[in-house]
Each structure stands twice: as C-alpha cells, then as structure tokens.
Tab-separated table of C-alpha atoms in Angstrom:
chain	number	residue	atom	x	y	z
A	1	UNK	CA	19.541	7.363	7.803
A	2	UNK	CA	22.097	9.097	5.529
A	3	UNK	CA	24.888	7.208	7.597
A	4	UNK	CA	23.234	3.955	7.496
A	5	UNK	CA	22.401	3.997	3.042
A	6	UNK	CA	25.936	5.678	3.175
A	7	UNK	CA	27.824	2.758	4.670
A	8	UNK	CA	25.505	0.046	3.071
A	9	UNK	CA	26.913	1.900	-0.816
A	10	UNK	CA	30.071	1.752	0.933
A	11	UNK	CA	29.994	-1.989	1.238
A	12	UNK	CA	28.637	-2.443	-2.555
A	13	UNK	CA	31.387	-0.170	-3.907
A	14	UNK	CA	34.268	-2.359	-1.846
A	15	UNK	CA	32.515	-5.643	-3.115
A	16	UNK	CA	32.148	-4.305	-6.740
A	17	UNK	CA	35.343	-6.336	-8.308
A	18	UNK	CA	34.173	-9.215	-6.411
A	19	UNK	CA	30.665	-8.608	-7.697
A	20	UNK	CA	32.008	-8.602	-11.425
A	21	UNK	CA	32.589	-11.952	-11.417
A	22	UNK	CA	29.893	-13.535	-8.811
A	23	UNK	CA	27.399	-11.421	-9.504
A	24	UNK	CA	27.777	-9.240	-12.562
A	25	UNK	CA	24.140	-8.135	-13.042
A	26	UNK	CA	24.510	-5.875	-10.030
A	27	UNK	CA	24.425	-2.487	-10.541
A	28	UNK	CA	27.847	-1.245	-10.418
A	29	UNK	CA	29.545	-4.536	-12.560
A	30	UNK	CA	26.840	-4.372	-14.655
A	31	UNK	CA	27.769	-0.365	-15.642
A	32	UNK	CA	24.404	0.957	-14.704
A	33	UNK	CA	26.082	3.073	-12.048
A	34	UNK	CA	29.701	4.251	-11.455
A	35	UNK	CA	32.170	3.069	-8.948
A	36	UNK	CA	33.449	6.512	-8.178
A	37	UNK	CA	29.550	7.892	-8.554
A	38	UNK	CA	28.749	5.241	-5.680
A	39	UNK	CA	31.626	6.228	-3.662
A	40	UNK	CA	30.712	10.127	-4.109
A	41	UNK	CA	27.358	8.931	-3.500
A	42	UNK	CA	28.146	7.280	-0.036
A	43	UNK	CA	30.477	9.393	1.390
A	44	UNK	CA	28.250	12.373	1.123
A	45	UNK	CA	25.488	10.407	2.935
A	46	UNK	CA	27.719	9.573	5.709
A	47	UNK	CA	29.503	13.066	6.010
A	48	UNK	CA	25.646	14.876	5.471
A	49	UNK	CA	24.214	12.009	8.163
A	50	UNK	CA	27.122	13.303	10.563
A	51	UNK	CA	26.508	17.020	9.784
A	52	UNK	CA	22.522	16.811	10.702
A	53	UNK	CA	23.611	15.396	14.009
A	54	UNK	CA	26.530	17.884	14.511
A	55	UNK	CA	24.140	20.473	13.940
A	56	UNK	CA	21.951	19.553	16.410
A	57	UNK	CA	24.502	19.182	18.914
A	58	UNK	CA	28.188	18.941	18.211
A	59	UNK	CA	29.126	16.742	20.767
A	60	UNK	CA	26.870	14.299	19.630
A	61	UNK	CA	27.770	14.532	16.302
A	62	UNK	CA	31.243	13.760	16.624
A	63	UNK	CA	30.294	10.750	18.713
A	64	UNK	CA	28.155	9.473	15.847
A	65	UNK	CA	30.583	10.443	13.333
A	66	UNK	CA	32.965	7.981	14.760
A	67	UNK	CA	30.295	5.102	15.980
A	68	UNK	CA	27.773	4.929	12.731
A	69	UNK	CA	30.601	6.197	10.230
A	70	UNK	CA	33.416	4.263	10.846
A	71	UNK	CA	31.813	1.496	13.514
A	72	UNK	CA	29.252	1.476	11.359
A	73	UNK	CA	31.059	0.954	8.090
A	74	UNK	CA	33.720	-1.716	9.921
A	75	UNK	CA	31.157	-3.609	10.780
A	76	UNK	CA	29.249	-3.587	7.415
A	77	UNK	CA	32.477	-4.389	6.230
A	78	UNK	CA	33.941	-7.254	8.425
A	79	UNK	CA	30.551	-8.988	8.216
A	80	UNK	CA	30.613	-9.029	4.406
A	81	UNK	CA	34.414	-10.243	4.296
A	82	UNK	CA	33.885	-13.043	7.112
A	83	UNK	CA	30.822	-14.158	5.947
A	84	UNK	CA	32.030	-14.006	2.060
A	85	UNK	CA	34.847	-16.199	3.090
A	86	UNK	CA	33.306	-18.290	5.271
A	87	UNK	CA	30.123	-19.158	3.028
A	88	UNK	CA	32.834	-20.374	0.513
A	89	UNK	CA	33.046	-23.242	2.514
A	90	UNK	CA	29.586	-23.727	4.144
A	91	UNK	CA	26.577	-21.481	2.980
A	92	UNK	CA	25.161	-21.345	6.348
A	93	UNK	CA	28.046	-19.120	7.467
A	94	UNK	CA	25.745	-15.974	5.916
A	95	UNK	CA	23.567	-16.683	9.277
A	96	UNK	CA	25.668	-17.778	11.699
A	97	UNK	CA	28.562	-15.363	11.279
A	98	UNK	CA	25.529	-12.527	11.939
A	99	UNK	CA	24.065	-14.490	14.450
A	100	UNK	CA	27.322	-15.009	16.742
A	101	UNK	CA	28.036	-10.999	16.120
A	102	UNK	CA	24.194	-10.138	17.510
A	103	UNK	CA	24.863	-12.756	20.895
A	104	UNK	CA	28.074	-10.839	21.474
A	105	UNK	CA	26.712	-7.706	21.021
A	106	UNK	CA	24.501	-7.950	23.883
A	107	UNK	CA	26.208	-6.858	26.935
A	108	UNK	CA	27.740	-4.205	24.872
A	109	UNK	CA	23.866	-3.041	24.704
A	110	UNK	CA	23.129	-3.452	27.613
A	111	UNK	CA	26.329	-1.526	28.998
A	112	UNK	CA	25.249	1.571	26.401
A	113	UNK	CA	21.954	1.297	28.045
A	114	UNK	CA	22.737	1.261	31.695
A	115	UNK	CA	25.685	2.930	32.192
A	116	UNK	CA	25.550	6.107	33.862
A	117	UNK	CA	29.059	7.794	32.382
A	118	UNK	CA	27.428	9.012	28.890
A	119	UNK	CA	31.840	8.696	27.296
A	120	UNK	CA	31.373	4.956	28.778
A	121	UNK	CA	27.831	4.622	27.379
A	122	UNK	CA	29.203	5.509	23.918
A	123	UNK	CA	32.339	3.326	23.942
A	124	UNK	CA	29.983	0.511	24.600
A	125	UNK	CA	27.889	1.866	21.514
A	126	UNK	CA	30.543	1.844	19.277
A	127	UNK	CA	31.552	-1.690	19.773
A	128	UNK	CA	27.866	-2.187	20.014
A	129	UNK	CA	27.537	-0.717	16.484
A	130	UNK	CA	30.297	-2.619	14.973
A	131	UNK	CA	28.820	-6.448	15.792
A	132	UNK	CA	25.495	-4.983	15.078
A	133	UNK	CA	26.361	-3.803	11.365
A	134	UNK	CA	27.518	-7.368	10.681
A	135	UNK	CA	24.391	-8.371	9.603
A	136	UNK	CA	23.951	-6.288	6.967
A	137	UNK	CA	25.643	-7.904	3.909
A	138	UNK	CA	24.477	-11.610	5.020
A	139	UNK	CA	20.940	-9.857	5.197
A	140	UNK	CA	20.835	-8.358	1.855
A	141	UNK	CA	23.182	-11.352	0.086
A	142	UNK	CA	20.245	-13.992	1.115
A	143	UNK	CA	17.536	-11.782	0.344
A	144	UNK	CA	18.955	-11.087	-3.457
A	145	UNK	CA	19.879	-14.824	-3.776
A	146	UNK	CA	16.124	-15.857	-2.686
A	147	UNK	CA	14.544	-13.243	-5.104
A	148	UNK	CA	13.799	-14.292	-8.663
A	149	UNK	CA	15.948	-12.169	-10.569
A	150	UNK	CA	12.934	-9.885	-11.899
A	151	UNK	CA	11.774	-9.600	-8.067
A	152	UNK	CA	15.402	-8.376	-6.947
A	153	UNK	CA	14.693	-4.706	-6.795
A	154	UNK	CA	10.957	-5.418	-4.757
A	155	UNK	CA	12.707	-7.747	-2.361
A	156	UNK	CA	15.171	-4.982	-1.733
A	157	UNK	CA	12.664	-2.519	-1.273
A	158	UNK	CA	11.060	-4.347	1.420
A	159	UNK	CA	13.503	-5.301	3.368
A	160	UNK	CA	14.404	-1.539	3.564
A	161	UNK	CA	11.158	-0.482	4.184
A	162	UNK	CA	11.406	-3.066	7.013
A	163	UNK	CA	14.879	-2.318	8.151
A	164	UNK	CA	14.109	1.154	8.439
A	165	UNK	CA	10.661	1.321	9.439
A	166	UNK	CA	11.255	-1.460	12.659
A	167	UNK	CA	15.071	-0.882	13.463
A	168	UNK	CA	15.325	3.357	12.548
A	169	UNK	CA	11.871	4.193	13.137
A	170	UNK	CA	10.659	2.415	16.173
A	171	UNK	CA	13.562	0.914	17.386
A	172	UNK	CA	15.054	4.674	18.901
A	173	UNK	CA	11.417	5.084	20.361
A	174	UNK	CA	11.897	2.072	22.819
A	175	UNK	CA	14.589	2.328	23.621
A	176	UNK	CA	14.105	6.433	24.497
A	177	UNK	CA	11.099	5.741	26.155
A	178	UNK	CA	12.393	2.506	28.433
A	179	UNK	CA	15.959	4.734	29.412
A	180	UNK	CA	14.832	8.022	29.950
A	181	UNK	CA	14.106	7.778	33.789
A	182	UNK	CA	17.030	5.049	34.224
A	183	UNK	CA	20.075	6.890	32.701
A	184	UNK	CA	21.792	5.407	30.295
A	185	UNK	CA	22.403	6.816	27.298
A	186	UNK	CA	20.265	10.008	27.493
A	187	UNK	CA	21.580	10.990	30.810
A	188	UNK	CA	23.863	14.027	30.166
C-alpha cells in the first residue's frame, strides 16, 4: 500500500508544473502542499512499503523494491505522459492508451502465474507491473474531470476505497488461493 500511494504522489509531484497551468486548483499548484513535502512524502512510502516486505523476507523485498518501486512508478509514469500527449489530440486516448497496456499485459500475467522458475515468475511481474500501472493517471484524470469541483475530494475517496479494497484487498486473495497448488508465483 505504501508503494502504491507512494508512486501515485510520485506521479502528482512530476505533473505539478504541468498542473499549474491545466489544472491549478490541485493541491500542489494551488500551494496547499509542497513540491518537495510531496516528494519527501512519496519516497518514504515507497522506501517504508519496500522495508515491510524486506522485513518479512529479504528476498522478496528486493524483488518488490524493483517491480512496485520502479515498475511501478514507470508505469504510473509512462501512462500519464502517453496518455497526456495523446489526449491532446483525441480525449479518448485517457481509455484506450490504458486499455491497450491491460490487453498486453496479459500473457505477462499469466506467465507470473504459471511459471514454475519463481526469478522467471518475477521478470514476468515486473513487466506485468509496468503495463498494469498505466492506468492509473487516465483513472484518476477522468474521475477528477467528471467530479463537480466541490465533489473532487469524495470522488477521489471512492475510487481509492475501490482501488484498494477490490485490486489490494481481494485481488492477492484470488489469486493466492487459485496458485497455491499450481506453482506459480508462490512456489519457492
């Protein structure tokens, strides 16, 4: 979770100057919070994220260190950028851009899923990770452009809530429960 908020302050904090002039009621253009206080902000989420899963085992925490810090943050990242660019010229781009990254992200799944070498497993993962993440900025650019502006902050909230409670919460469940006696990527 830590990794996840940490990356998605990340991608506010890059878009900030662009923010200024697009969309300068956000919080950072706005002056209501810091750039550097977001950046502190993030980067200790993603370096505390990494050291919860270190300390529960360090291999795995250096795994996730590289595929939900910096696979996670690329993607966050290139799917803002390409989609920013893109919906300059046609507004659907915030879907499709996402859409295309989720379709190609699917063997890459499927490989973390099924492969019985756990360093293969996790390659696939962090490719995996990076198409995945794309979705993020569309996701939270089309929800703050839908809101009225004094239902911004609830909108966000919910899609969090939704984000988190679906994708973070159940989503490791399944997938646990439907790999654990086929390999994959709890096979050690």
């Amino acid at each position: 979770m830590g990794i996840y908020h940490g990356a998605m302050a990340l991608n506010d904090w890059a878009d900030s100057q662009q923010d200024a002039s697009t969309r300068p009621e956000r919080p950072i253009p706005s002056g209501l919070v810091g750039r550097n206080t977001v950046l502190a902000v993030a980067l200790t989420m993603i370096v505390g994220g990494v050291a919860i899963a270190a300390s529960i085992d360090l291999r795995l925490g250096i795994w996730m260190a590289g595929i939900v810090g910096i696979g996670g943050s690329l993607g966050t990242y290139l799917g803002g950028s390409l989609a920013d660019r893109a919906g300059q010229r046609d507004v659907s781009s915030y879907m499709t851009i996402p859409a295309v990254a989720t379709v190609v992200s699917l063997p890459l799944a499927a490989g973390f899923l099924l492969l019985d070498s756990s360093r293969d497993a996790m390659i696939c993962f962090f490719f995996f990770y990076i198409l995945a993440n794309m979705y993020v900025p569309s996701l939270h650019t089309i929800n703050q452009n839908l809101a009225k502006l004094s239902m911004r902050a609830t909108a966000a909230a919910i899609i969090l809530f939704i984000v988190n409670l679906v994708g973070a919460g159940a989503g490791p469940f399944v997938v646990v429960r439907g790999t654990t006696n086929r390999g994959g990527c709890v096979r050690r």
